[in-house]
mmCIF file of C-alpha atoms in Angstrom:
data_model
loop_
_atom_site.group_PDB
_atom_site.id
_atom_site.type_symbol
_atom_site.label_atom_id
_atom_site.label_comp_id
_atom_site.label_asym_id
_atom_site.label_seq_id
_atom_site.Cartn_x
_atom_site.Cartn_y
_atom_site.Cartn_z
ATOM 1 C CA MET Z 1 58.300 -43.960 192.526
ATOM 2 C CA THR Z 2 55.062 -42.223 193.460
ATOM 3 C CA GLU Z 3 51.457 -42.871 192.709
ATOM 4 C CA ALA Z 4 49.391 -40.502 190.625
ATOM 5 C CA ALA Z 5 48.263 -37.534 192.632
ATOM 6 C CA GLY Z 6 44.704 -37.833 193.847
ATOM 7 C CA ALA Z 7 42.368 -35.161 195.017
ATOM 8 C CA ILE Z 8 43.711 -33.687 198.223
ATOM 9 C CA VAL Z 9 41.163 -31.633 200.120
ATOM 10 C CA PRO Z 10 42.736 -28.192 200.632
ATOM 11 C CA ASP Z 11 43.523 -27.317 204.239
ATOM 12 C CA ASP Z 12 41.861 -23.998 204.887
ATOM 13 C CA LYS Z 13 41.824 -24.158 208.695
ATOM 14 C CA ASP Z 14 43.161 -21.306 210.765
ATOM 15 C CA TRP Z 15 45.684 -23.151 212.923
ATOM 16 C CA THR Z 16 46.479 -20.152 215.162
ATOM 17 C CA TRP Z 17 44.421 -21.809 217.914
ATOM 18 C CA VAL Z 18 47.484 -23.998 218.589
ATOM 19 C CA LEU Z 19 48.899 -20.991 220.427
ATOM 20 C CA GLU Z 20 46.134 -21.313 223.038
ATOM 21 C CA ARG Z 21 45.696 -25.064 223.569
ATOM 22 C CA PRO Z 22 47.345 -28.392 222.772
ATOM 23 C CA CYS Z 23 46.669 -29.993 219.411
ATOM 24 C CA PRO Z 24 44.229 -32.866 220.054
ATOM 25 C CA GLU Z 25 45.719 -34.845 217.162
ATOM 26 C CA CYS Z 26 49.503 -34.674 217.600
ATOM 27 C CA GLY Z 27 49.589 -33.475 221.220
ATOM 28 C CA PHE Z 28 51.877 -30.510 220.526
ATOM 29 C CA ASP Z 29 51.467 -27.746 223.121
ATOM 30 C CA ALA Z 30 52.946 -24.464 221.877
ATOM 31 C CA ARG Z 31 52.620 -22.927 225.341
ATOM 32 C CA SER Z 32 55.027 -25.457 226.817
ATOM 33 C CA ILE Z 33 58.036 -24.870 224.592
ATOM 34 C CA ASP Z 34 60.906 -22.548 225.370
ATOM 35 C CA VAL Z 35 61.193 -20.372 222.265
ATOM 36 C CA THR Z 36 64.940 -20.151 222.715
ATOM 37 C CA GLU Z 37 64.989 -23.883 221.921
ATOM 38 C CA VAL Z 38 63.089 -23.610 218.605
ATOM 39 C CA GLY Z 39 66.384 -23.818 216.705
ATOM 40 C CA ASP Z 40 67.277 -27.119 218.353
ATOM 41 C CA LEU Z 41 63.717 -28.402 217.953
ATOM 42 C CA THR Z 42 63.827 -27.531 214.250
ATOM 43 C CA ARG Z 43 67.113 -29.378 213.750
ATOM 44 C CA ALA Z 44 65.747 -32.433 215.575
ATOM 45 C CA ASN Z 45 62.605 -32.367 213.444
ATOM 46 C CA ALA Z 46 64.629 -32.108 210.226
ATOM 47 C CA SER Z 47 66.691 -35.073 211.375
ATOM 48 C CA ALA Z 48 63.564 -37.162 211.993
ATOM 49 C CA TRP Z 49 62.414 -36.520 208.424
ATOM 50 C CA GLN Z 50 65.583 -38.213 207.160
ATOM 51 C CA ARG Z 51 64.318 -41.563 208.433
ATOM 52 C CA VAL Z 52 60.898 -40.933 206.898
ATOM 53 C CA LEU Z 53 62.396 -40.136 203.497
ATOM 54 C CA ALA Z 54 64.721 -43.148 203.596
ATOM 55 C CA ALA Z 55 61.760 -45.549 203.758
ATOM 56 C CA PRO Z 56 61.197 -47.435 200.498
ATOM 57 C CA ASP Z 57 57.532 -46.428 200.471
ATOM 58 C CA ALA Z 58 58.105 -42.709 201.144
ATOM 59 C CA GLY Z 59 56.337 -41.817 197.888
ATOM 60 C CA HIS Z 60 53.292 -44.006 198.574
ATOM 61 C CA ARG Z 61 50.043 -42.310 199.510
ATOM 62 C CA PRO Z 62 48.171 -44.171 202.254
ATOM 63 C CA SER Z 63 44.976 -43.149 200.452
ATOM 64 C CA PRO Z 64 44.260 -41.026 197.373
ATOM 65 C CA ASP Z 65 43.183 -38.086 199.515
ATOM 66 C CA ARG Z 66 46.257 -38.026 201.814
ATOM 67 C CA TRP Z 67 49.742 -36.857 200.999
ATOM 68 C CA SER Z 68 52.558 -39.385 200.974
ATOM 69 C CA PRO Z 69 55.408 -38.964 203.465
ATOM 70 C CA LEU Z 70 57.435 -37.528 200.566
ATOM 71 C CA GLU Z 71 54.780 -34.902 199.865
ATOM 72 C CA TYR Z 72 54.595 -33.977 203.550
ATOM 73 C CA ALA Z 73 58.393 -33.690 203.617
ATOM 74 C CA CYS Z 74 58.323 -31.367 200.590
ATOM 75 C CA HIS Z 75 55.746 -29.250 202.403
ATOM 76 C CA VAL Z 76 57.869 -29.131 205.579
ATOM 77 C CA ARG Z 77 60.939 -28.150 203.541
ATOM 78 C CA ASP Z 78 58.925 -25.305 202.013
ATOM 79 C CA VAL Z 79 57.538 -24.298 205.420
ATOM 80 C CA PHE Z 80 61.119 -24.045 206.702
ATOM 81 C CA ARG Z 81 61.987 -21.797 203.757
ATOM 82 C CA LEU Z 82 58.851 -19.657 204.020
ATOM 83 C CA PHE Z 83 59.119 -19.154 207.764
ATOM 84 C CA GLY Z 84 62.752 -18.184 207.316
ATOM 85 C CA GLU Z 85 61.695 -15.460 204.880
ATOM 86 C CA ARG Z 86 58.936 -14.288 207.182
ATOM 87 C CA LEU Z 87 61.206 -14.295 210.220
ATOM 88 C CA ASP Z 88 63.708 -12.171 208.299
ATOM 89 C CA LEU Z 89 60.917 -9.715 207.468
ATOM 90 C CA MET Z 90 59.852 -9.510 211.108
ATOM 91 C CA LEU Z 91 63.422 -8.833 212.215
ATOM 92 C CA THR Z 92 64.224 -6.231 209.561
ATOM 93 C CA GLN Z 93 60.929 -4.411 208.977
ATOM 94 C CA ASP Z 94 58.382 -2.860 211.291
ATOM 95 C CA GLY Z 95 55.115 -4.823 211.265
ATOM 96 C CA PRO Z 96 55.473 -6.517 207.876
ATOM 97 C CA HIS Z 97 52.488 -8.134 206.186
ATOM 98 C CA TYR Z 98 53.117 -11.505 204.561
ATOM 99 C CA ALA Z 99 51.747 -12.454 201.180
ATOM 100 C CA ASN Z 100 49.345 -15.384 201.228
ATOM 101 C CA TRP Z 101 50.868 -18.816 200.567
ATOM 102 C CA ASP Z 102 48.666 -21.458 199.017
ATOM 103 C CA GLN Z 103 50.346 -24.642 200.196
ATOM 104 C CA ASP Z 104 48.041 -26.843 198.134
ATOM 105 C CA ALA Z 105 48.743 -24.947 194.914
ATOM 106 C CA THR Z 106 52.482 -25.160 195.648
ATOM 107 C CA ALA Z 107 52.244 -28.942 196.088
ATOM 108 C CA ILE Z 108 50.654 -29.243 192.644
ATOM 109 C CA GLU Z 109 52.806 -26.647 190.862
ATOM 110 C CA ASP Z 110 56.040 -28.085 192.262
ATOM 111 C CA ASP Z 111 54.820 -31.669 191.750
ATOM 112 C CA TYR Z 112 55.702 -32.789 195.253
ATOM 113 C CA ALA Z 113 54.649 -36.341 194.403
ATOM 114 C CA SER Z 114 57.432 -36.839 191.865
ATOM 115 C CA GLN Z 115 60.335 -35.215 193.695
ATOM 116 C CA SER Z 116 63.336 -37.303 194.682
ATOM 117 C CA PRO Z 117 63.274 -38.360 198.354
ATOM 118 C CA VAL Z 118 67.082 -38.146 198.410
ATOM 119 C CA ALA Z 119 67.070 -34.576 197.086
ATOM 120 C CA VAL Z 120 64.225 -33.557 199.399
ATOM 121 C CA ALA Z 121 66.128 -34.981 202.386
ATOM 122 C CA VAL Z 122 69.125 -32.783 201.564
ATOM 123 C CA GLU Z 123 66.982 -29.694 200.889
ATOM 124 C CA LEU Z 124 64.870 -30.175 204.013
ATOM 125 C CA THR Z 125 67.985 -30.545 206.172
ATOM 126 C CA ARG Z 126 69.532 -27.429 204.660
ATOM 127 C CA ALA Z 127 66.332 -25.365 204.996
ATOM 128 C CA GLY Z 128 65.823 -26.580 208.577
ATOM 129 C CA ALA Z 129 69.399 -25.702 209.560
ATOM 130 C CA THR Z 130 69.111 -22.249 208.009
ATOM 131 C CA LEU Z 131 65.858 -21.519 209.830
ATOM 132 C CA ALA Z 132 67.205 -22.975 213.084
ATOM 133 C CA ASP Z 133 70.227 -20.677 212.868
ATOM 134 C CA ARG Z 134 67.927 -17.690 212.312
ATOM 135 C CA PHE Z 135 65.866 -18.571 215.383
ATOM 136 C CA ASP Z 136 69.061 -19.119 217.411
ATOM 137 C CA ALA Z 137 70.141 -15.557 216.565
ATOM 138 C CA VAL Z 138 66.949 -13.963 217.959
ATOM 139 C CA GLU Z 139 67.538 -12.263 221.283
ATOM 140 C CA GLY Z 140 66.008 -9.882 223.786
ATOM 141 C CA ASP Z 141 63.339 -7.560 222.501
ATOM 142 C CA GLN Z 142 63.479 -9.121 219.028
ATOM 143 C CA TRP Z 143 61.065 -11.766 220.365
ATOM 144 C CA LYS Z 144 58.466 -8.971 220.670
ATOM 145 C CA ARG Z 145 58.718 -7.756 217.045
ATOM 146 C CA THR Z 146 55.509 -8.185 215.068
ATOM 147 C CA GLY Z 147 54.321 -9.396 211.696
ATOM 148 C CA TYR Z 148 50.938 -9.972 210.080
ATOM 149 C CA ARG Z 149 49.585 -12.813 208.023
ATOM 150 C CA SER Z 150 47.513 -11.931 204.947
ATOM 151 C CA ASP Z 151 44.295 -12.672 206.865
ATOM 152 C CA GLY Z 152 45.281 -10.139 209.535
ATOM 153 C CA ALA Z 153 46.509 -12.603 212.186
ATOM 154 C CA GLU Z 154 49.169 -10.839 214.268
ATOM 155 C CA PHE Z 155 52.277 -12.592 215.514
ATOM 156 C CA THR Z 156 55.239 -11.621 217.612
ATOM 157 C CA VAL Z 157 58.463 -13.452 216.851
ATOM 158 C CA ASP Z 158 57.715 -15.449 220.019
ATOM 159 C CA THR Z 159 54.211 -16.534 218.923
ATOM 160 C CA PHE Z 160 55.437 -16.976 215.352
ATOM 161 C CA ALA Z 161 58.090 -19.452 216.581
ATOM 162 C CA ARG Z 162 55.530 -21.395 218.630
ATOM 163 C CA TYR Z 163 53.003 -21.418 215.780
ATOM 164 C CA PHE Z 164 55.681 -22.495 213.297
ATOM 165 C CA MET Z 165 56.909 -25.392 215.429
ATOM 166 C CA HIS Z 166 53.524 -27.068 215.400
ATOM 167 C CA ASP Z 167 53.571 -27.527 211.620
ATOM 168 C CA PRO Z 168 56.602 -29.827 211.214
ATOM 169 C CA VAL Z 169 55.797 -31.654 214.459
ATOM 170 C CA HIS Z 170 52.215 -32.254 213.340
ATOM 171 C CA HIS Z 171 53.311 -33.492 209.932
ATOM 172 C CA LEU Z 172 55.690 -36.020 211.479
ATOM 173 C CA TRP Z 173 52.656 -37.216 213.398
ATOM 174 C CA ASP Z 174 50.736 -37.357 210.090
ATOM 175 C CA VAL Z 175 53.262 -39.807 208.617
ATOM 176 C CA ARG Z 176 53.730 -41.947 211.737
#
């Protein structure tokens, strides 16, 4: 189903700049979205991944150093899950600090390359719907609650939602 995993160069960029300017690659502009629509945007993104995962070559890497669409979908599923956990922390604790997440180590440990596209499609949809529902429930001053990434980057629920949304949008662009 999938090719042997090649050497993926770890992504160690600090993507928080997407809060200040459009992404020159995918065109996403976090400043232009209405955060109250992040739930709907998340559901739409999860739906778009269904078509990606249904492709017969979903497990094929375009080059040894780039994830396959399946691997990107596994990552997006896990981003949905992780951001759901972090959003819950922000809404239930004062100024929580998040543990570091090594996305590249997770891809290797969980063997993204050999996961079933059918199973990932179901899991991604479920994780996206759960996160979307959590964002839909945010109201009023909850958008101002804060949380901190392990490197010290500070987010409000508002900036966290905008920052989050870039990831699955960008990865759909990656597999276009």
